[in-house]
Amino acid sequence: MQPITHFQSRTVVLPTKDIDTDQIIPARFLTTTTREGLGQALFHDLRFAADGSMIDDFVLNTPEADGCEILVAGKNLGCGSSREHAPWALLDYGFRAVISTEIADIFRNNSLKNGLIPIVVDAATHEFLLRNPGIKLDIDVRTATLTLPDGGIVQFPIDGFARYCLVEGIDQLGYLRQQMDEILKFEETRSWTP
Amino acid sequence: MPSGTTLFEKVWSDHVVVPETAETPAVLYIDLHLIHEVTTPQAFNLLRAQGLKARRPDLTLATMDHSTPTTPVSSFRDLAVVGAGAADQIRRMEENCKEFGIDLLGFDSEFRGIVHVIGPELGATQPGKTIVCGDSHTSTHGAFGALAFGIGTTEVGHVLATQCLLQRKPKTLAIDVSGNLPPGVVSKDLILAIIGEIGVDGGTGHVIEYRGSGIAALDMEARMTVCNMSIEAGARAGMIAPDDKTIAYLDGRPRSPKGADWDAAVSRWQHLKSDPEAQFDRTMAIDADELQPMITFGTNPGMVVGINDPVPDNSADPSFRKALDYMQISTGKPLTDTKVDIVFVGSCTNSRLSDLQQAADVLRGRKIANGVRMLVVPGSQQIKKDAEKLGLDRIFAAAGAEWRESGCSMCLGMNGDTVGNGQLSVSTSNRNFEGRQGIGARTVLASPMTAAASALSGRVADPRPYLR
Ligand code: SF4
């Protein structure tokens, strides 16, 4: 995995609450056996009408969304299905971070494992971001901070281990495999076997 | 075991390989890894790329359920019905399981079915186990007192390669259910009422333990329905302490322990409950006596009302307005009388024998309304067989419903079983998300009885007048 330390981008805002992973990528696109190219399916049924035509006023289809790498969304982003295709699709489309007041557990976990930074902010910051789409934010994973255009700094919570892995570009499976002696010992000494 | 611990903490601490610290998450051992065709191909690719083996194929159980057709199928030639992508995924699953030495309950297996149905049915799901699957409804297995939760595909790779996961310890939420469900009200209504109360994010970061007389009174299948939808409240997992019903259910199942192992397991399981003085991070209480059949009106399972209650008006909230616009449902009056196009009885929430019996009891000797299409999809091939033994298939057919092979089917519409654009579907599944059952599909979630009554009436209907 490539280390992720620091980046800047403008935001695109999708204020809807409870955006589930079925909306992020509908199930009919999950028949793939790879993780490439899923950006095309991102928010598919919000971006395209049933006849395949583009829905011009959906925010991702507007010219202002071009090049935006930060998605600001309503609370409880990523609820529902555990499909990791959701962060894969967001990353493939070009997003590098998602911001909300609340991010669903499995989606947050999946995002961290793939280098999509899930950022939970307080209600006041969230409100400011919702009201000011397109502003440029500076995200520093090393310090777990987000810097607003006026220089205001917002600290965001991120699991220390996940942050370490992101910043150093460490694959969590590698770390887990280093624990193999402990795993073997556990298997040998546990009081019952499944 | 120290006193004052919760059921969750007992199972958790029994599986900690390396304890968590401020810097590092716990290494948690996994006793049972369930896998299906949709969320595993990329994990197998990762193993292959790194030259890794599946470490414990003996603790891994594979089936195919999501993109499989529910029309009878015997060979890959017939798979055209589900499209090239799904056919490729199914084929890939067979190849991957073969290459990595994993038991696959594939097309030819009489034990094939929805992953969360067959785990318990085979006796692979047991109290005190840690169970994971690349699927959020893994919470279902918590009904047996297992710690069971959904994971992503990267984590599927972690478990395949090491049989462990890196995990932070979640918080705990106790939900005390007092009283008894009245006639016509079932565990689906109970869990919908709970989600309506705490919200679709009310359980985020928590493991829920359901307990109290209202839970003790439920049979195992009804308990599975409750735990299944824990994720719909955002919870990591849902758990119910094992009791005599749990033990009786597991006795004699193909993968249940046998002989002396069974006796040892049973005595271990009997200790799996929260101590009376155990502290939970949060608690909530609900009275089962007060409940009525529930129905959803919006685009998440928390947007739910009693069947005869008016849809509330929360239109100051733009997300609420957007949901009701999508659903073409107005506020201020009940959902009954809303015209129904499709009725789906199935999914890992409500496709077990008792669910099918409840629907069949409502339908027996009656005909579904003109213009309604009703699909009944058993959760496993075993359930299909058992239902046919009881003649349920004939009741469904006589009523005008379609009787299918097992699978996820119209729960998520990956296999070609979909709800049409703009159609209203009364579904016993777990998610009424926009487009979940098909592009533009309008889904209302309900119990099998409510679904069957709605099929008869052609309108969303209270099942109670149809009870015998
Ligand atoms: S039945 Fe529906 S919710 Fe259950 S595993 Fe299948 S797709 Fe998921």
XYZ file of C-alpha atoms and ligand atoms in Angstrom:
670
model
C 0.000 0.000 0.000
C 1.174 3.549 -0.824
C 1.737 5.713 2.260
C -0.917 8.416 2.682
C 0.231 11.399 4.682
C -1.287 14.598 3.490
C -3.422 16.008 0.690
C -5.545 18.992 -0.278
C -8.695 19.117 -2.296
C -12.005 20.853 -2.753
C -15.144 19.262 -1.332
C -18.301 18.016 -2.970
C -21.376 17.915 -0.730
C -24.114 15.272 -0.614
C -26.161 16.316 2.431
C -28.476 13.278 2.533
C -28.493 11.325 5.788
C -28.092 7.549 6.012
C -26.509 7.095 2.587
C -26.304 3.296 2.443
C -23.752 1.278 0.518
C -26.501 0.097 -1.864
C -26.723 3.722 -3.026
C -22.950 4.071 -3.171
C -22.835 1.039 -5.457
C -25.986 -0.924 -6.362
C -25.891 -4.716 -5.974
C -26.115 -5.471 -9.673
C -22.553 -4.164 -10.063
C -21.202 -6.627 -7.510
C -20.912 -9.543 -9.908
C -17.345 -8.499 -10.622
C -14.454 -10.656 -9.431
C -11.892 -7.843 -9.384
C -11.811 -4.444 -7.703
C -10.918 -2.335 -10.706
C -13.172 0.023 -12.610
C -15.919 0.298 -10.015
C -15.878 4.107 -10.190
C -18.213 3.845 -13.175
C -20.849 2.333 -10.908
C -20.418 4.843 -8.077
C -23.798 6.350 -7.066
C -25.004 4.907 -10.349
C -28.730 5.283 -9.828
C -28.317 8.823 -8.557
C -26.035 9.779 -11.457
C -28.030 8.095 -14.214
C -31.741 7.782 -14.963
C -33.283 4.378 -15.672
C -32.840 4.993 -19.422
C -29.099 5.530 -18.917
C -29.150 9.293 -19.429
C -27.159 11.483 -17.079
C -29.070 13.266 -14.312
C -27.555 16.711 -14.806
C -28.439 18.243 -11.475
C -27.044 15.423 -9.345
C -24.100 17.027 -7.623
C -21.419 14.646 -8.938
C -22.541 15.420 -12.482
C -22.081 19.174 -12.105
C -18.908 20.872 -13.387
C -18.093 22.096 -9.859
C -17.573 18.495 -8.737
C -14.713 17.995 -11.201
C -11.516 17.082 -9.426
C -13.054 17.098 -5.952
C -11.442 14.381 -3.858
C -13.342 14.944 -0.616
C -16.971 13.915 -0.180
C -18.960 15.592 2.598
C -22.121 13.615 3.386
C -25.040 13.592 5.824
C -24.874 11.626 9.042
C -24.548 7.838 9.190
C -22.707 7.541 5.893
C -22.128 4.010 4.574
C -24.777 2.153 6.555
C -26.151 -1.180 5.409
C -24.328 -3.777 3.366
C -20.717 -4.673 4.189
C -19.690 -4.526 0.517
C -16.107 -3.284 0.274
C -17.025 -2.372 -3.288
C -18.304 0.900 -1.757
C -14.877 2.299 -0.778
C -13.357 0.690 -3.889
C -15.853 2.586 -6.054
C -15.264 5.879 -4.203
C -11.486 5.512 -4.546
C -11.694 4.489 -8.181
C -13.847 7.531 -8.894
C -11.146 9.707 -7.344
C -12.249 10.313 -3.768
C -9.614 10.191 -1.041
C -11.656 11.132 2.024
C -15.256 11.133 3.219
C -16.550 13.434 5.941
C -19.676 13.139 8.085
C -20.820 13.439 11.669
C -21.144 9.681 11.824
C -19.786 6.882 9.638
C -21.123 3.312 9.827
C -18.768 0.754 11.409
C -18.126 -1.708 8.591
C -17.843 0.996 5.931
C -15.381 2.935 8.094
C -13.301 -0.182 8.628
C -13.320 -1.070 4.949
C -12.369 2.499 4.030
C -9.369 2.523 6.370
C -8.127 -0.765 4.932
C -8.082 0.752 1.452
C -6.728 4.226 2.083
C -10.011 6.127 1.897
C -9.882 8.405 4.942
C -13.146 8.373 6.953
C -13.384 11.634 8.875
C -15.938 12.230 11.617
C -16.395 15.884 12.561
C -18.511 17.725 15.126
C -21.936 19.091 14.180
C -20.758 22.714 13.848
C -17.906 21.846 11.483
C -20.244 19.570 9.545
C -22.820 22.324 9.221
C -20.133 24.696 7.944
C -18.933 22.145 5.373
C -22.504 21.422 4.214
C -23.156 25.133 3.723
C -19.924 25.779 1.862
C -19.491 23.208 -0.882
C -16.350 23.427 -2.965
C -14.062 24.854 -0.324
C -10.510 23.633 -0.211
C -9.523 21.496 2.754
C -6.132 20.312 3.803
C -6.134 16.848 5.356
C -3.128 15.644 7.289
C -3.381 12.005 8.294
C -0.157 12.188 10.350
C -1.638 14.709 12.745
C -5.287 13.653 12.174
C -6.204 17.220 11.352
C -8.291 18.972 8.805
C -7.486 22.599 8.012
C -10.240 24.913 6.843
C -9.627 27.718 4.306
C -9.515 30.313 7.118
C -6.732 28.385 8.826
C -9.015 26.858 11.466
C -7.841 23.407 12.461
C -10.188 20.546 13.280
C -8.856 17.410 14.929
C -10.568 14.197 13.847
C -10.580 10.809 15.601
C -8.786 7.962 13.868
C -7.632 4.676 15.325
C -3.915 5.012 16.074
C -3.018 1.687 14.498
C -4.993 2.380 11.331
C -3.307 5.787 11.074
C 0.140 4.253 11.531
C -0.596 1.743 8.767
C -1.850 4.473 6.426
C 1.062 6.830 7.026
C 3.716 4.122 6.766
C 1.972 2.286 3.927
C 1.821 -0.887 5.996
C -0.400 -3.756 4.974
C -2.404 -4.939 7.986
C -2.234 -8.536 6.802
C 1.547 -8.371 7.084
C 1.223 -7.237 10.702
C -1.310 -9.953 11.446
C 0.946 -12.616 9.976
C 3.751 -11.479 12.258
C 1.542 -12.644 15.150
C 1.581 -16.232 13.885
C 3.483 -17.618 16.879
C 0.811 -16.249 19.188
C -1.935 -17.602 16.956
C -0.395 -21.078 16.971
C 0.020 -20.939 20.739
C -3.637 -19.920 21.112
C -4.771 -22.841 18.986
C -2.696 -25.279 21.019
C -3.680 -24.067 24.450
C -7.342 -23.090 24.208
C -9.711 -25.040 26.411
C -11.985 -26.201 23.591
C -11.750 -26.468 19.826
C -14.370 -25.335 17.348
C -14.506 -16.080 34.397
C -14.699 -12.982 36.605
C -18.181 -12.085 37.772
C -19.923 -9.049 36.392
C -19.159 -9.649 32.718
C -21.574 -9.599 29.821
C -22.224 -12.456 27.417
C -20.354 -10.474 24.767
C -17.318 -9.977 27.018
C -17.195 -13.685 27.817
C -17.105 -14.675 24.175
C -14.735 -11.855 23.301
C -12.179 -12.620 26.003
C -12.305 -16.332 25.157
C -10.976 -15.444 21.684
C -8.339 -12.815 22.355
C -5.041 -14.052 20.936
C -3.228 -10.775 21.577
C -4.941 -8.168 23.799
C -5.558 -4.704 22.457
C -3.406 -1.782 23.585
C -3.672 1.948 22.982
C -1.493 1.490 19.899
C -2.739 -1.798 18.515
C -6.085 -3.550 18.129
C -6.707 -7.008 19.571
C -5.944 -10.093 17.525
C -9.224 -12.007 17.705
C -9.502 -15.681 16.806
C -12.315 -16.736 14.469
C -13.967 -20.128 14.961
C -16.146 -20.160 11.884
C -15.641 -18.296 8.621
C -18.609 -18.348 6.274
C -17.972 -17.308 2.696
C -20.109 -16.678 -0.378
C -19.486 -15.847 -4.012
C -19.954 -12.062 -3.969
C -17.496 -10.840 -1.349
C -14.656 -13.361 -1.733
C -13.154 -13.350 -5.250
C -10.911 -10.349 -4.505
C -9.798 -11.959 -1.220
C -8.750 -15.139 -2.992
C -6.944 -12.990 -5.569
C -5.012 -11.377 -2.722
C -4.014 -14.738 -1.266
C -2.911 -15.930 -4.666
C -0.887 -12.760 -5.281
C 0.918 -13.177 -1.954
C 1.377 -16.929 -2.319
C -0.699 -17.646 0.800
C -2.842 -20.627 1.675
C -6.237 -20.741 3.370
C -4.927 -21.575 6.846
C -7.923 -23.364 8.299
C -10.191 -24.649 5.544
C -11.704 -26.892 8.240
C -13.113 -23.767 9.929
C -14.357 -22.308 6.653
C -17.737 -23.043 5.134
C -18.675 -21.884 1.655
C -21.939 -21.626 -0.192
C -23.465 -19.738 -3.108
C -26.570 -17.706 -2.538
C -26.476 -14.099 -3.735
C -26.145 -14.318 -7.497
C -27.592 -17.792 -7.875
C -30.791 -18.329 -9.830
C -33.867 -19.461 -7.931
C -35.343 -21.163 -10.939
C -34.274 -24.832 -11.016
C -30.726 -25.135 -12.298
C -28.569 -28.157 -12.747
C -25.644 -27.066 -14.871
C -23.790 -23.945 -15.897
C -25.527 -23.967 -19.233
C -28.663 -22.810 -17.469
C -26.896 -19.942 -15.776
C -27.607 -17.565 -18.634
C -30.664 -16.557 -16.635
C -28.561 -14.586 -14.212
C -26.233 -12.920 -16.699
C -22.587 -13.387 -17.604
C -21.150 -11.586 -14.569
C -23.029 -13.675 -12.040
C -22.263 -16.885 -13.911
C -18.566 -16.000 -13.899
C -18.690 -15.224 -10.193
C -20.318 -18.571 -9.420
C -17.774 -20.430 -11.532
C -14.952 -18.523 -9.840
C -16.284 -19.533 -6.442
C -16.105 -23.203 -7.394
C -12.547 -22.813 -8.690
C -11.397 -20.853 -5.645
C -12.837 -23.335 -3.166
C -11.254 -26.205 -5.049
C -7.861 -24.514 -5.261
C -7.843 -23.545 -1.567
C -9.334 -26.808 -0.293
C -12.544 -25.336 1.122
C -15.796 -27.279 1.441
C -18.340 -25.730 -0.884
C -22.031 -26.397 -0.554
C -22.510 -25.670 -4.247
C -25.251 -26.230 -6.756
C -25.335 -29.949 -6.359
C -25.497 -29.823 -2.595
C -28.791 -30.515 -0.900
C -27.472 -28.302 1.929
C -27.054 -25.197 -0.211
C -28.870 -22.058 0.889
C -28.537 -18.514 2.175
C -25.355 -18.447 4.203
C -27.086 -17.202 7.370
C -29.740 -19.868 7.080
C -27.488 -22.857 6.523
C -24.942 -22.075 9.267
C -27.505 -22.726 12.023
C -29.326 -25.398 10.039
C -26.143 -27.467 9.770
C -25.264 -26.922 13.409
C -22.080 -25.084 12.406
C -23.355 -22.010 14.262
C -22.888 -22.677 17.972
C -22.946 -20.735 21.235
C -19.686 -19.124 22.238
C -18.154 -19.194 18.781
C -16.766 -16.207 16.929
C -18.317 -16.216 13.466
C -17.592 -13.853 10.598
C -18.619 -13.545 6.977
C -18.159 -10.910 4.308
C -21.791 -10.045 4.811
C -23.425 -7.655 7.240
C -26.256 -9.995 8.226
C -23.770 -12.318 9.898
C -25.330 -10.828 13.022
C -28.028 -13.514 12.547
C -25.829 -16.165 14.166
C -25.766 -14.190 17.409
C -29.179 -15.733 18.152
C -27.212 -18.757 19.411
C -24.980 -16.769 21.740
C -22.177 -16.567 19.191
C -20.286 -13.322 18.562
C -21.026 -12.946 14.869
C -20.410 -9.941 12.670
C -19.962 -8.853 9.086
C -16.568 -7.942 7.636
C -15.222 -6.542 4.376
C -13.417 -8.433 1.673
C -9.941 -7.360 2.841
C -10.774 -8.872 6.214
C -12.062 -12.017 4.512
C -8.513 -12.291 3.192
C -7.119 -11.768 6.697
C -9.254 -14.557 8.121
C -8.496 -16.923 5.252
C -4.766 -16.345 5.701
C -4.540 -16.273 9.514
C -7.930 -17.319 11.000
C -7.760 -14.036 12.931
C -8.915 -10.436 12.691
C -7.615 -7.156 14.066
C -10.438 -5.730 16.152
C -11.170 -2.937 18.604
C -13.525 -3.990 21.363
C -17.033 -2.637 20.725
C -19.383 -1.209 23.366
C -22.432 -3.042 24.687
C -26.145 -2.246 24.554
C -28.713 -4.336 26.436
C -32.251 -4.386 25.062
C -34.712 -5.812 27.580
C -37.894 -7.160 26.043
C -40.689 -7.728 28.526
C -44.104 -9.271 27.918
C -45.223 -11.460 25.050
C -45.977 -10.712 21.420
C -49.758 -10.622 20.805
C -51.334 -12.817 18.070
C -50.473 -11.610 14.578
C -47.338 -9.873 15.853
C -44.025 -11.666 15.350
C -40.328 -11.118 15.945
C -39.983 -9.184 12.671
C -42.394 -6.617 14.094
C -40.407 -6.552 17.342
C -37.086 -5.816 15.654
C -38.658 -3.223 13.330
C -40.133 -1.517 16.394
C -36.718 -1.544 18.096
C -35.013 -0.040 15.042
C -37.783 2.561 14.812
C -37.065 3.459 18.411
C -33.250 3.628 18.424
C -32.775 4.599 14.777
C -30.675 3.131 11.979
C -27.531 4.407 13.688
C -28.678 3.735 17.254
C -26.452 0.689 17.627
C -23.334 2.019 15.872
C -20.175 0.844 17.648
C -22.166 -1.510 19.899
C -22.939 -5.179 20.279
C -26.582 -5.594 21.292
C -27.719 -8.251 23.745
C -31.452 -8.977 23.500
C -32.869 -10.434 26.680
C -35.911 -10.671 28.923
C -39.079 -12.735 28.917
C -40.114 -11.501 25.474
C -36.927 -12.971 24.003
C -37.000 -16.175 26.052
C -40.488 -16.833 24.674
C -39.266 -16.750 21.052
C -38.257 -19.916 19.227
C -34.813 -20.068 17.593
C -36.053 -19.050 14.157
C -37.773 -15.977 15.575
C -34.618 -15.106 17.538
C -32.595 -15.287 14.336
C -34.923 -12.726 12.739
C -34.242 -10.347 15.629
C -30.454 -10.736 15.586
C -30.412 -10.627 11.780
C -31.590 -7.031 11.724
C -29.198 -5.771 14.427
C -27.071 -4.367 11.611
C -30.109 -2.359 10.486
C -29.718 -0.445 13.750
C -26.032 -0.005 12.888
C -24.885 -2.513 15.538
C -21.766 -4.625 15.087
C -23.603 -7.708 16.294
C -26.676 -8.905 18.154
C -26.584 -11.692 20.724
C -29.018 -13.811 22.720
C -27.817 -16.024 25.563
C -28.228 -19.736 24.808
C -30.913 -21.650 26.723
C -32.708 -24.998 26.484
C -34.262 -23.995 23.157
C -30.820 -23.289 21.716
C -29.504 -26.645 22.872
C -32.567 -28.549 21.646
C -32.259 -26.839 18.252
C -28.620 -27.880 17.830
C -29.006 -31.432 19.088
C -28.297 -33.927 16.301
C -27.493 -31.432 13.532
C -24.807 -32.557 11.051
C -22.062 -30.258 12.386
C -23.102 -30.197 16.039
C -20.669 -31.889 18.437
C -21.342 -35.567 19.061
C -21.117 -37.894 22.068
C -18.800 -36.720 24.845
C -18.013 -33.574 22.849
C -21.710 -32.702 22.872
C -21.932 -33.083 26.649
C -18.841 -30.942 27.147
C -20.170 -28.319 24.762
C -23.552 -28.174 26.473
C -22.004 -27.656 29.894
C -19.806 -24.893 28.464
C -22.791 -23.253 26.739
C -24.804 -23.191 29.952
C -22.363 -20.643 31.391
C -22.741 -18.304 28.470
C -24.897 -15.547 29.848
C -24.409 -12.076 31.231
C -23.856 -12.040 34.966
C -26.681 -10.355 36.900
C -24.371 -7.537 37.952
C -22.817 -7.078 34.496
C -22.727 -3.487 33.293
C -23.673 -2.462 29.775
C -22.623 0.815 28.189
C -26.269 1.491 27.386
C -29.637 -0.116 28.025
C -33.109 0.158 26.577
C -36.427 -1.523 27.323
C -39.412 -2.407 25.175
C -42.719 -4.060 26.041
C -43.749 -6.810 23.611
C -47.363 -6.739 24.856
C -47.814 -3.275 23.383
C -46.641 -4.081 19.878
C -48.637 -4.317 16.668
C -47.659 -5.396 13.151
C -45.086 -2.930 11.823
C -44.510 -1.624 8.317
C -41.833 0.645 6.857
C -42.795 3.709 4.847
C -39.424 5.201 3.888
C -36.060 4.182 2.511
C -34.417 2.829 5.626
C -35.695 0.327 8.189
C -35.935 2.985 10.898
C -38.733 4.729 9.002
C -41.407 2.442 10.359
C -44.910 2.683 11.863
C -47.585 0.418 13.246
C -49.731 -0.938 10.425
C -52.734 1.220 11.348
C -50.791 4.299 12.440
C -50.471 7.364 10.228
C -47.131 7.975 8.535
C -45.512 10.701 10.651
C -44.682 14.072 9.181
C -41.059 15.036 9.489
C -40.879 17.044 6.302
C -38.647 19.726 7.799
C -35.900 17.157 7.214
C -34.843 17.112 3.530
C -33.675 13.471 3.774
C -37.141 12.529 5.026
C -38.795 14.409 2.150
C -36.492 12.764 -0.360
C -37.380 9.322 1.032
C -41.128 9.927 0.857
C -40.870 11.382 -2.636
C -39.060 8.249 -3.728
C -41.646 6.045 -2.045
C -44.568 8.132 -3.381
C -46.092 7.883 0.066
C -47.893 10.723 1.826
C -47.846 11.587 5.496
C -50.779 11.756 7.871
C -52.508 8.518 6.972
C -51.716 4.812 7.431
C -50.045 2.766 4.725
C -52.969 0.352 4.508
C -54.765 0.783 1.175
C -51.476 1.470 -0.633
C -51.592 -0.582 -3.820
C -49.230 -3.560 -3.928
C -47.497 -4.923 -7.054
C -45.088 -7.488 -5.639
C -44.939 -9.573 -2.492
C -41.663 -11.254 -1.568
C -41.429 -13.829 1.215
C -37.806 -14.797 1.669
C -34.285 -13.589 2.661
C -32.078 -14.447 5.628
C -34.544 -12.511 7.792
C -37.723 -14.466 7.063
C -37.249 -17.554 4.889
C -37.183 -20.295 7.508
C -39.836 -22.958 7.874
C -41.841 -21.093 10.531
C -41.833 -17.940 8.379
C -43.160 -19.901 5.418
C -45.759 -21.567 7.645
C -46.953 -18.191 8.909
C -47.391 -16.947 5.348
C -49.054 -20.207 4.283
C -51.509 -20.057 7.189
C -52.754 -16.706 5.949
C -52.902 -17.877 2.337
C -54.462 -21.329 2.829
C -57.608 -21.714 0.746
C -57.405 -18.113 -0.509
C -56.213 -16.427 -3.689
C -53.835 -13.516 -4.030
C -55.329 -10.403 -5.604
C -55.333 -9.868 -9.349
C -52.270 -8.032 -10.557
C -50.105 -9.010 -7.570
C -47.023 -11.147 -8.169
C -45.931 -13.121 -5.122
C -42.605 -14.895 -4.850
C -41.862 -17.351 -2.043
C -38.181 -18.245 -1.800
C -37.097 -20.692 0.905
C -33.833 -19.946 2.710
C -32.236 -23.290 1.929
C -32.767 -26.454 -0.061
C -33.490 -28.243 3.232
C -36.237 -25.778 4.094
C -37.623 -26.221 0.606
C -37.775 -29.963 1.150
C -39.341 -29.630 4.610
C -41.909 -27.138 3.360
C -42.855 -29.433 0.510
C -43.284 -32.299 2.961
C -45.823 -30.138 4.769
C -47.528 -29.240 1.506
C -46.748 -25.540 1.813
C -45.655 -25.376 -1.825
C -49.153 -26.476 -2.847
C -50.770 -23.844 -0.647
C -48.596 -21.159 -2.237
C -49.266 -22.436 -5.750
C -53.009 -22.687 -5.156
C -53.021 -19.115 -3.893
C -51.230 -18.018 -7.057
C -47.720 -17.489 -5.672
C -44.436 -18.663 -7.236
C -42.450 -21.276 -5.286
C -38.703 -21.188 -5.920
C -35.314 -22.736 -5.224
C -33.383 -21.238 -2.297
C -31.250 -18.096 -2.495
C -31.133 -14.386 -1.710
C -33.300 -13.648 -4.717
C -35.372 -10.479 -4.562
C -33.794 -9.341 -1.307
C -31.137 -7.631 -3.400
C -32.055 -8.514 -6.965
C -28.603 -9.714 -8.060
C -29.859 -12.872 -9.702
C -32.504 -11.419 -11.980
C -35.366 -11.611 -9.460
C -36.161 -7.902 -9.306
C -38.956 -5.475 -8.569
C -39.811 -3.204 -11.505
C -39.275 0.550 -11.638
C -41.933 2.270 -9.513
C -43.495 -0.979 -8.332
C -44.437 -1.332 -4.683
C -43.116 -4.441 -3.017
C -44.146 -5.760 0.384
C -41.064 -7.708 1.361
C -40.062 -9.831 4.342
C -36.416 -8.937 3.731
C -34.384 -6.460 5.746
C -33.598 -3.450 3.580
C -35.928 -0.935 1.980
C -33.046 1.118 0.585
C -33.577 2.988 -2.673
C -33.127 0.561 -5.539
C -32.310 -2.394 -3.289
C -34.829 -4.713 -4.967
C -34.413 -3.199 -8.424
C -34.005 0.218 -10.034
C -36.799 2.457 -8.772
C -38.286 -0.330 -6.618
C -40.405 0.907 -3.685
C -39.972 -1.546 -0.836
C -41.957 -1.782 2.363
C -40.673 -4.225 4.957
C -43.048 -6.393 6.935
C -43.540 -9.787 8.546
C -44.458 -12.894 6.526
C -48.064 -12.622 7.775
C -48.376 -8.984 6.779
C -46.800 -9.795 3.401
C -49.262 -12.645 2.797
C -52.267 -10.570 3.898
C -51.148 -7.769 1.566
C -50.902 -10.242 -1.322
C -54.501 -11.332 -0.694
C -55.849 -7.837 -0.399
C -53.778 -6.242 -3.157
C -53.223 -3.388 -0.704
C -50.928 -3.110 2.303
C -52.952 -4.976 4.929
C -53.107 -5.738 8.625
C -52.715 -9.523 8.909
C -54.845 -9.872 12.045
C -58.241 -10.058 10.312
C -56.811 -12.955 8.261
C -55.750 -15.054 11.236
C -57.679 -18.244 11.905
S -30.896 -12.682 1.897
Fe -30.473 -10.537 1.508
S -29.627 -9.719 3.370
Fe -29.574 -11.938 3.533
S -27.530 -12.520 2.873
Fe -28.856 -12.591 1.088
S -28.699 -10.579 0.157
Fe -27.878 -10.402 2.217
